Amino acid sequence: MSAQTKQGRDIRNFDKNWRFIKQDATGADNPAFDDSQWRKLDVPHDWSIEGPYDQNNPTGSGGGYLPAGTGWYRKSFTMDAADAKRKVSIEFDGVMSNSEVWINGFYLGKRPYGYVSFAYDLTGHLNFGGKPNIIAVRVDNSAQPASRFYTGSGIYRHVHLISTGNTHFDEWGVYIKPLQVTAQKATIHIEAKVDNESAAGGTYTLQTTIVDPAGKTVKTFASKRTIDAGQTAVYTQDIPVTRPQLWDLQHPRLYKAVTKLVAGKTVTDNVTTPVGIRDAHFEAATGFWLNGKNIKLLGVCLHHDGGPVGAAVPLRVWERRFEKLKEIGANAIRTSHNEVAPEFLDLCDRMGMLVMDETFDSWETAKPPAIKGYNLYFKEWWAKDTRDQVMRDRNHPSVMIWSVGNEIHDNLRDSSGFRKYNQQQHLIHQHDPGRPV
């Protein structure tokens, strides 16, 4: 396949065939570094759960007396020549914690927060024509105790390699929100942020197809506009749906919105988003309402780990937990106290569980024994981490409310806590208007 004929978005599973060492390895960011004696493994991988348990481990009781420390991951891979003139990025669903990433020796960046999903642009730093590429990831979870509960260590969630045309949707840039929802009709509101990183301007059509839960096409809608080179444009569409099949707890029906960016006959990018059409809101006197019914939230708090399997949780573990929760009458989950894996929320959408989506356990004031936790990074990183979580999770029908903290102690020190809350609420409503915080 030539570079001219490859179209749309290509998502490559990047979980297989990594090499790992549980120590700091000086020079491991260099592509020529010899990692042949490192352990071979697939991610998701949590090195902490492998032990050994030791009451002297600095993670303490919150970390299950399991080891933390520093580790390195490296992966060699080749690229299709068809991607040589396309945009290529790598997306990590979560790395615990203080991860730093290099591609072929080029430093891509650092993310301290272990729960957040993030991506790096690899364009311009890759080899083609069969020559290998080396991605290197340093993970430093050695500052302990960092949490009041088990975190795990390492690349404990999935990794994806993504290629698109050079004019493409911004990261998590397709926002879909059902409006004016009744049993008779609804409007699917779409905002799509598009970046033109090609060398020239052009005319691009946003084509959206709504597919019902049975797989039948309901409607296709198209919007056209010109985007200059180096510019960003936001498309908006409002697509009516008559007699919608509503998403609720007993029947979590999901439509799909297939959004394509088309230039002439070429699809430069495409994203498929599950859509749950529902009206969800809170009223002060009566609480939560879903599709005109006053529903009591019968919920639990769930941490991100799977108990004895650690932080790299197989999907079936969550599926079985949700089945058991529904058996006892639970209908809601609070993600205590951080961003969960994307597949966790996908499962909530499919199984009909409501979600309070939480960002942080602490802000700037530490909560002992976690004196070396996110409190060290909040001031510099809260806005970036909050923005990325909201952008990633805002299309999920299961998410009915945001939470920006848990038992926050900042106001015990001074009056700054109220200001910080207002800043977070304002930021969230910039990217997801209307959903309560």
Short mmCIF file of C-alpha atoms in Angstrom, two decimals:
data_model
loop_
_atom_site.label_atom_id
_atom_site.label_comp_id
_atom_site.label_asym_id
_atom_site.label_seq_id
_atom_site.Cartn_x
_atom_site.Cartn_y
_atom_site.Cartn_z
CA MET A 1 0.00 0.00 0.00
CA SER A 2 1.45 3.35 -0.99
CA ALA A 3 1.49 6.48 1.14
CA GLN A 4 -1.04 8.01 -1.25
CA THR A 5 -3.62 5.23 -0.84
CA LYS A 6 -3.68 4.73 2.92
CA GLN A 7 -6.75 6.46 4.29
CA GLY A 8 -8.43 7.28 7.57
CA ARG A 9 -7.36 6.39 11.08
CA ASP A 10 -5.32 3.28 11.74
CA ILE A 11 -5.14 2.11 15.38
CA ARG A 12 -2.48 -0.49 16.07
CA ASN A 13 -2.46 -2.50 19.29
CA PHE A 14 0.93 -1.78 20.83
CA ASP A 15 0.78 -4.14 23.84
CA LYS A 16 2.98 -7.00 22.59
CA ASN A 17 6.71 -7.67 22.74
CA TRP A 18 8.16 -5.19 25.19
CA ARG A 19 11.36 -5.66 27.18
CA PHE A 20 11.47 -4.69 30.86
CA ILE A 21 13.94 -4.31 33.70
CA LYS A 22 13.03 -3.42 37.28
CA GLN A 23 15.88 -1.02 37.94
CA ASP A 24 17.20 2.28 36.67
CA ALA A 25 19.20 1.67 33.50
CA THR A 26 21.47 4.55 32.55
CA GLY A 27 21.47 5.15 28.81
CA ALA A 28 18.38 3.05 28.07
CA ASP A 29 16.88 6.00 26.15
CA ASN A 30 19.62 5.50 23.51
CA PRO A 31 18.38 3.37 20.58
CA ALA A 32 21.74 1.52 20.52
CA PHE A 33 21.39 0.41 24.13
CA ASP A 34 21.63 -3.38 24.57
CA ASP A 35 18.44 -4.66 26.20
CA SER A 36 18.82 -8.26 25.04
CA GLN A 37 19.07 -9.54 28.63
CA TRP A 38 15.93 -7.74 29.77
CA ARG A 39 12.76 -9.68 30.46
CA LYS A 40 10.29 -10.08 27.57
CA LEU A 41 6.66 -9.32 28.37
CA ASP A 42 3.41 -7.88 27.10
CA VAL A 43 1.67 -4.90 28.64
CA PRO A 44 -0.53 -4.12 30.55
CA HIS A 45 2.01 -5.00 33.26
CA ASP A 46 2.14 -4.18 36.97
CA TRP A 47 5.50 -4.99 38.51
CA SER A 48 4.41 -4.21 42.07
CA ILE A 49 1.92 -7.06 42.31
CA GLU A 50 4.74 -9.49 41.49
CA GLY A 51 6.15 -8.78 44.95
CA PRO A 52 7.74 -9.57 47.21
CA TYR A 53 5.51 -8.48 50.07
CA ASP A 54 7.61 -6.90 52.80
CA GLN A 55 6.46 -4.81 55.73
CA ASN A 56 9.59 -2.68 55.22
CA ASN A 57 8.61 -1.66 51.67
CA PRO A 58 8.16 2.15 51.69
CA THR A 59 4.73 1.90 50.03
CA GLY A 60 3.43 0.95 53.47
CA SER A 61 0.01 -0.43 54.27
CA GLY A 62 -1.70 1.70 51.60
CA GLY A 63 0.46 0.09 48.93
CA GLY A 64 -0.05 -3.39 50.34
CA TYR A 65 3.61 -3.49 51.46
CA LEU A 66 4.51 -4.18 47.82
CA PRO A 67 7.57 -2.77 46.01
CA ALA A 68 7.61 0.40 43.92
CA GLY A 69 10.93 1.76 42.56
CA THR A 70 12.12 2.54 39.03
CA GLY A 71 11.76 0.45 35.89
CA TRP A 72 12.35 0.72 32.15
CA TYR A 73 10.39 -0.59 29.17
CA ARG A 74 11.67 -0.70 25.57
CA LYS A 75 10.06 -1.89 22.35
CA SER A 76 11.45 -2.29 18.85
CA PHE A 77 9.03 -1.91 15.95
CA THR A 78 8.91 -1.11 12.25
CA MET A 79 6.63 1.26 10.37
CA ASP A 80 4.66 0.76 7.16
CA ALA A 81 6.00 2.95 4.35
CA ALA A 82 2.40 4.10 3.84
CA ASP A 83 2.69 6.03 7.11
CA ALA A 84 5.77 8.02 6.06
CA LYS A 85 3.71 11.03 5.01
CA ARG A 86 1.06 10.71 7.72
CA LYS A 87 0.74 11.86 11.33
CA VAL A 88 1.71 9.15 13.83
CA SER A 89 1.20 9.24 17.58
CA ILE A 90 1.49 6.87 20.52
CA GLU A 91 -1.23 6.77 23.19
CA PHE A 92 -0.81 5.38 26.71
CA ASP A 93 -3.98 4.65 28.68
CA GLY A 94 -2.00 4.93 31.94
CA VAL A 95 1.55 4.58 33.29
CA MET A 96 2.24 4.50 37.05
CA SER A 97 3.97 6.91 37.52
CA ASN A 98 6.33 9.80 36.61
CA SER A 99 6.73 8.33 33.15
CA GLU A 100 9.21 9.70 30.61
CA VAL A 101 9.14 8.61 26.96
CA TRP A 102 11.71 8.66 24.14
CA ILE A 103 11.41 7.70 20.47
CA ASN A 104 14.70 6.84 18.75
CA GLY A 105 16.52 8.86 21.40
CA PHE A 106 14.28 11.94 21.08
CA TYR A 107 12.70 13.00 24.37
CA LEU A 108 8.91 13.24 24.07
CA GLY A 109 7.94 14.34 27.57
CA LYS A 110 6.92 13.46 31.11
CA ARG A 111 3.61 12.81 32.87
CA PRO A 112 3.75 12.54 36.68
CA TYR A 113 0.14 11.43 37.26
CA GLY A 114 -0.10 7.67 36.96
CA TYR A 115 -3.82 7.53 36.24
CA VAL A 116 -4.12 9.93 33.31
CA SER A 117 -4.19 8.89 29.63
CA PHE A 118 -1.83 10.78 27.33
CA ALA A 119 -0.37 10.77 23.83
CA TYR A 120 2.80 11.95 22.09
CA ASP A 121 3.31 12.93 18.46
CA LEU A 122 5.97 10.74 16.82
CA THR A 123 5.82 12.45 13.42
CA GLY A 124 9.26 13.40 12.15
CA HIS A 125 11.11 11.06 14.51
CA LEU A 126 10.38 7.68 12.90
CA ASN A 127 12.29 5.36 10.59
CA PHE A 128 10.63 3.66 7.60
CA GLY A 129 11.60 1.09 5.01
CA GLY A 130 12.15 -1.73 7.50
CA LYS A 131 14.59 0.13 9.74
CA PRO A 132 13.69 -0.45 13.40
CA ASN A 133 12.36 2.18 15.80
CA ILE A 134 12.93 2.11 19.56
CA ILE A 135 10.39 3.45 22.03
CA ALA A 136 11.78 3.73 25.57
CA VAL A 137 9.76 4.43 28.72
CA ARG A 138 11.24 5.19 32.13
CA VAL A 139 8.83 4.78 35.06
CA ASP A 140 9.77 6.18 38.47
CA ASN A 141 7.39 5.23 41.27
CA SER A 142 10.12 5.33 43.91
CA ALA A 143 8.92 8.37 45.92
CA GLN A 144 6.87 6.67 48.63
CA PRO A 145 4.45 6.61 50.32
CA ALA A 146 2.59 8.14 47.38
CA SER A 147 -0.92 6.88 48.02
CA ARG A 148 -3.37 5.80 50.72
CA PHE A 149 -4.34 2.83 48.54
CA TYR A 150 -2.73 0.42 46.07
CA THR A 151 -1.49 2.00 42.82
CA GLY A 152 0.69 -0.60 41.13
CA SER A 153 3.73 0.29 39.01
CA GLY A 154 4.60 0.35 35.33
CA ILE A 155 2.76 0.41 32.00
CA TYR A 156 -0.31 -1.10 33.60
CA ARG A 157 -2.82 -0.13 30.90
CA HIS A 158 -3.03 -0.55 27.13
CA VAL A 159 -0.87 1.25 24.54
CA HIS A 160 -1.92 2.19 21.00
CA LEU A 161 -0.07 3.43 17.91
CA ILE A 162 -2.29 5.73 15.84
CA SER A 163 -1.78 7.08 12.33
CA THR A 164 -4.02 9.53 10.46
CA GLY A 165 -3.85 11.95 7.58
CA ASN A 166 -2.08 15.22 8.30
CA THR A 167 -5.46 16.94 8.60
CA HIS A 168 -7.08 15.11 11.46
CA PHE A 169 -9.29 15.30 14.52
CA ASP A 170 -7.64 16.80 17.57
CA GLU A 171 -6.91 14.34 20.39
CA TRP A 172 -10.33 13.44 21.87
CA GLY A 173 -11.58 16.24 19.64
CA VAL A 174 -14.97 14.76 18.70
CA TYR A 175 -17.57 15.79 21.29
CA ILE A 176 -21.05 14.27 21.11
CA LYS A 177 -23.89 15.39 23.36
CA PRO A 178 -27.58 14.39 23.11
CA LEU A 179 -29.88 17.40 23.58
CA GLN A 180 -33.64 17.92 24.06
CA VAL A 181 -34.16 14.21 24.66
CA THR A 182 -37.67 12.79 24.84
CA ALA A 183 -39.22 9.49 23.81
CA GLN A 184 -40.45 11.19 20.63
CA LYS A 185 -37.27 12.91 19.44
CA ALA A 186 -33.74 13.97 20.31
CA THR A 187 -30.94 16.02 18.82
CA ILE A 188 -27.39 14.68 18.64
CA HIS A 189 -25.08 17.68 18.94
CA ILE A 190 -21.58 17.18 17.53
CA GLU A 191 -18.52 19.40 17.84
CA ALA A 192 -15.42 18.23 15.99
CA LYS A 193 -12.10 20.02 16.38
CA VAL A 194 -9.91 19.55 13.30
CA ASP A 195 -6.21 20.40 12.94
CA ASN A 196 -4.69 20.98 9.50
CA GLU A 197 -1.02 20.01 9.85
CA SER A 198 -0.53 19.54 6.12
CA ALA A 199 1.51 21.90 3.95
CA ALA A 200 -1.50 23.49 2.24
CA GLY A 201 -5.02 24.61 2.96
CA GLY A 202 -7.96 22.69 1.62
CA THR A 203 -11.69 22.06 1.72
CA TYR A 204 -12.74 19.32 4.14
CA THR A 205 -16.13 17.73 4.69
CA LEU A 206 -17.19 16.42 8.08
CA GLN A 207 -19.46 13.48 7.35
CA THR A 208 -21.37 11.99 10.29
CA THR A 209 -23.44 8.82 10.11
CA ILE A 210 -25.71 7.85 13.00
CA VAL A 211 -26.17 4.08 13.37
CA ASP A 212 -28.87 2.68 15.65
CA PRO A 213 -28.34 -0.14 18.22
CA ALA A 214 -29.32 -2.76 15.63
CA GLY A 215 -26.70 -1.52 13.17
CA LYS A 216 -29.12 0.33 10.87
CA THR A 217 -28.10 3.70 9.47
CA VAL A 218 -30.46 6.37 10.79
CA LYS A 219 -29.11 9.48 9.14
CA THR A 220 -26.03 10.94 7.45
CA PHE A 221 -25.15 14.62 7.77
CA ALA A 222 -22.34 16.56 6.06
CA SER A 223 -20.68 19.94 6.72
CA LYS A 224 -18.01 21.50 4.49
CA ARG A 225 -15.46 24.22 5.18
CA THR A 226 -12.00 25.42 4.19
CA ILE A 227 -9.11 25.06 6.65
CA ASP A 228 -5.84 26.87 6.00
CA ALA A 229 -2.50 25.15 6.58
CA GLY A 230 -1.52 25.25 10.24
CA GLN A 231 -5.01 26.23 11.35
CA THR A 232 -7.64 24.60 13.56
CA ALA A 233 -11.37 24.58 12.82
CA VAL A 234 -14.37 23.46 14.86
CA TYR A 235 -17.31 21.91 13.03
CA THR A 236 -20.74 21.78 14.67
CA GLN A 237 -23.65 19.60 13.64
CA ASP A 238 -27.12 19.04 15.13
CA ILE A 239 -28.65 15.81 13.88
CA PRO A 240 -32.31 15.03 14.73
CA VAL A 241 -33.33 11.49 15.67
CA THR A 242 -37.02 10.58 15.81
CA ARG A 243 -38.32 8.03 18.36
CA PRO A 244 -34.85 7.41 19.80
CA GLN A 245 -34.08 4.20 21.64
CA LEU A 246 -33.09 5.66 24.99
CA TRP A 247 -30.13 4.57 27.10
CA ASP A 248 -31.18 3.56 30.61
CA LEU A 249 -30.11 1.19 33.37
CA GLN A 250 -32.25 -1.74 32.25
CA HIS A 251 -31.68 -1.23 28.52
CA PRO A 252 -28.31 0.47 27.92
CA ARG A 253 -28.89 0.93 24.20
CA LEU A 254 -25.99 2.43 22.30
CA TYR A 255 -26.02 4.17 18.95
CA LYS A 256 -22.80 4.89 17.03
CA ALA A 257 -21.69 8.15 15.50
CA VAL A 258 -19.24 7.51 12.66
CA THR A 259 -17.45 10.79 11.94
CA LYS A 260 -15.27 11.04 8.86
CA LEU A 261 -13.09 13.89 7.64
CA VAL A 262 -13.04 13.83 3.84
CA ALA A 263 -11.01 15.80 1.29
CA GLY A 264 -12.30 15.07 -2.20
CA LYS A 265 -12.39 11.27 -2.28
CA THR A 266 -9.80 10.82 0.48
CA VAL A 267 -10.74 10.06 4.08
CA THR A 268 -8.03 11.74 6.15
CA ASP A 269 -9.38 10.70 9.57
CA ASN A 270 -12.33 8.86 11.07
CA VAL A 271 -13.61 8.15 14.58
CA THR A 272 -16.46 5.92 15.76
CA THR A 273 -18.07 6.99 19.04
CA PRO A 274 -20.72 5.04 21.00
CA VAL A 275 -23.64 7.33 21.83
CA GLY A 276 -26.19 6.81 24.59
CA ILE A 277 -29.24 9.01 24.02
CA ARG A 278 -30.56 9.94 27.47
CA ASP A 279 -31.67 12.89 29.55
CA ALA A 280 -29.82 12.95 32.87
CA HIS A 281 -29.99 15.75 35.41
CA PHE A 282 -30.17 16.53 39.12
CA GLU A 283 -32.85 18.50 40.96
CA ALA A 284 -32.22 19.95 44.42
CA ALA A 285 -35.41 18.64 45.99
CA THR A 286 -35.63 15.19 44.44
CA GLY A 287 -32.13 14.16 43.30
CA PHE A 288 -31.26 12.36 40.09
CA TRP A 289 -33.57 12.02 37.08
CA LEU A 290 -32.96 9.74 34.08
CA ASN A 291 -35.31 9.99 31.09
CA GLY A 292 -38.06 11.54 33.20
CA LYS A 293 -37.80 9.03 36.04
CA ASN A 294 -36.61 9.94 39.55
CA ILE A 295 -33.94 7.32 40.32
CA LYS A 296 -32.15 6.70 43.61
CA LEU A 297 -28.43 6.19 43.14
CA LEU A 298 -27.41 2.97 44.87
CA GLY A 299 -23.68 3.11 44.50
CA VAL A 300 -20.26 1.84 45.49
CA CYS A 301 -16.73 3.22 45.35
CA LEU A 302 -14.31 1.20 43.24
CA HIS A 303 -10.56 1.66 43.11
CA HIS A 304 -8.73 1.03 39.84
CA ASP A 305 -7.09 -2.27 40.83
CA GLY A 306 -8.38 -5.82 40.62
CA GLY A 307 -7.30 -7.03 44.05
CA PRO A 308 -4.91 -9.97 43.71
CA VAL A 309 -4.38 -9.37 39.98
CA GLY A 310 -3.02 -5.89 40.73
CA ALA A 311 -3.48 -2.77 38.63
CA ALA A 312 -3.31 -4.46 35.20
CA VAL A 313 -6.92 -5.64 35.33
CA PRO A 314 -8.33 -8.04 32.71
CA LEU A 315 -11.68 -6.83 31.38
CA ARG A 316 -13.48 -9.97 32.56
CA VAL A 317 -12.61 -9.08 36.17
CA TRP A 318 -14.55 -5.81 35.83
CA GLU A 319 -17.37 -7.47 33.94
CA ARG A 320 -17.85 -10.06 36.69
CA ARG A 321 -17.74 -7.35 39.39
CA PHE A 322 -20.39 -5.32 37.63
CA GLU A 323 -22.56 -8.42 37.23
CA LYS A 324 -22.33 -9.09 40.97
CA LEU A 325 -23.02 -5.44 41.80
CA LYS A 326 -26.13 -5.42 39.64
CA GLU A 327 -27.30 -8.64 41.33
CA ILE A 328 -27.35 -6.87 44.71
CA GLY A 329 -29.10 -3.82 43.29
CA ALA A 330 -26.21 -1.40 42.72
CA ASN A 331 -26.64 1.00 39.81
CA ALA A 332 -23.82 3.53 40.28
CA ILE A 333 -20.04 3.65 40.71
CA ARG A 334 -17.75 6.35 42.02
CA THR A 335 -14.23 6.02 40.58
CA SER A 336 -12.34 6.47 43.81
CA HIS A 337 -10.28 8.53 43.53
CA ASN A 338 -8.90 8.96 40.06
CA GLU A 339 -9.32 8.38 36.35
CA VAL A 340 -10.06 4.75 35.45
CA ALA A 341 -9.09 2.77 32.36
CA PRO A 342 -11.07 3.61 29.20
CA GLU A 343 -12.49 0.09 28.98
CA PHE A 344 -13.94 0.47 32.50
CA LEU A 345 -16.22 3.27 31.28
CA ASP A 346 -16.97 1.42 28.02
CA LEU A 347 -18.24 -1.45 30.16
CA CYS A 348 -20.37 0.90 32.29
CA ASP A 349 -21.93 2.20 29.05
CA ARG A 350 -22.70 -1.31 27.82
CA MET A 351 -23.95 -2.73 31.14
CA GLY A 352 -25.96 0.24 32.35
CA MET A 353 -24.02 1.56 35.33
CA LEU A 354 -23.99 5.26 36.27
CA VAL A 355 -20.63 6.84 37.08
CA MET A 356 -19.29 9.65 39.24
CA ASP A 357 -16.01 10.27 37.40
CA GLU A 358 -13.39 11.49 39.90
CA THR A 359 -10.07 13.21 39.20
CA PHE A 360 -7.90 13.38 42.35
CA ASP A 361 -7.60 12.07 45.90
CA SER A 362 -5.72 15.17 47.06
CA TRP A 363 -4.82 18.66 45.88
CA GLU A 364 -1.88 20.55 47.38
CA THR A 365 -2.35 19.39 50.96
CA ALA A 366 -1.07 15.88 51.56
CA LYS A 367 -3.21 13.23 53.23
CA PRO A 368 -0.97 11.07 55.44
CA PRO A 369 0.53 8.62 54.98
CA ALA A 370 0.58 9.68 51.29
CA ILE A 371 2.96 12.58 51.82
CA LYS A 372 4.66 12.08 48.41
CA GLY A 373 1.55 11.77 46.27
CA TYR A 374 -0.24 14.00 43.78
CA ASN A 375 0.06 16.88 46.25
CA LEU A 376 3.60 17.34 44.87
CA TYR A 377 2.29 17.85 41.33
CA PHE A 378 -1.17 19.40 41.68
CA LYS A 379 -0.13 23.04 41.26
CA GLU A 380 1.68 22.45 37.96
CA TRP A 381 -0.42 19.64 36.50
CA TRP A 382 -4.05 19.85 37.71
CA ALA A 383 -5.28 21.80 34.67
CA LYS A 384 -3.63 19.54 32.09
CA ASP A 385 -4.68 16.34 33.88
CA THR A 386 -8.25 17.52 34.43
CA ARG A 387 -8.63 18.71 30.87
CA ASP A 388 -7.35 15.42 29.45
CA GLN A 389 -9.64 13.32 31.66
CA VAL A 390 -12.74 15.34 30.76
CA MET A 391 -11.92 15.34 27.04
CA ARG A 392 -11.41 11.57 27.10
CA ASP A 393 -14.48 10.67 29.16
CA ARG A 394 -17.12 13.26 28.28
CA ASN A 395 -18.88 11.20 25.56
CA HIS A 396 -19.77 8.34 27.91
CA PRO A 397 -23.51 8.15 28.70
CA SER A 398 -22.68 6.38 31.96
CA VAL A 399 -20.87 9.46 33.32
CA MET A 400 -23.53 11.55 35.06
CA ILE A 401 -21.38 13.78 37.29
CA TRP A 402 -17.74 14.86 37.71
CA SER A 403 -15.90 14.86 41.02
CA VAL A 404 -12.71 16.90 41.42
CA GLY A 405 -11.51 15.58 44.78
CA ASN A 406 -11.99 13.35 47.78
CA GLU A 407 -12.00 14.59 51.38
CA ILE A 408 -9.88 17.58 50.31
CA HIS A 409 -7.90 19.18 53.16
CA ASP A 410 -6.67 22.36 51.46
CA ASN A 411 -9.05 24.63 53.38
CA LEU A 412 -7.65 23.37 56.65
CA ARG A 413 -4.43 25.23 55.79
CA ASP A 414 -5.93 28.41 54.34
CA SER A 415 -8.97 29.56 52.34
CA SER A 416 -7.52 28.59 48.95
CA GLY A 417 -9.57 25.41 48.60
CA PHE A 418 -12.71 27.23 47.45
CA ARG A 419 -10.74 29.08 44.78
CA LYS A 420 -9.16 25.85 43.55
CA TYR A 421 -12.55 24.18 43.35
CA ASN A 422 -14.00 27.03 41.31
CA GLN A 423 -11.05 26.90 38.92
CA GLN A 424 -11.58 23.18 38.36
CA GLN A 425 -15.32 23.51 37.91
CA HIS A 426 -14.84 26.32 35.40
CA LEU A 427 -12.27 24.33 33.41
CA ILE A 428 -14.53 21.26 33.24
CA HIS A 429 -17.49 23.30 32.04
CA GLN A 430 -15.35 24.77 29.26
CA HIS A 431 -14.99 21.28 27.79
CA ASP A 432 -18.26 19.70 28.96
CA PRO A 433 -20.95 22.32 29.60
CA GLY A 434 -23.92 21.29 31.70
CA ARG A 435 -22.73 18.13 33.40
CA PRO A 436 -22.52 18.87 37.13
CA VAL A 437 -19.27 18.99 39.09
#
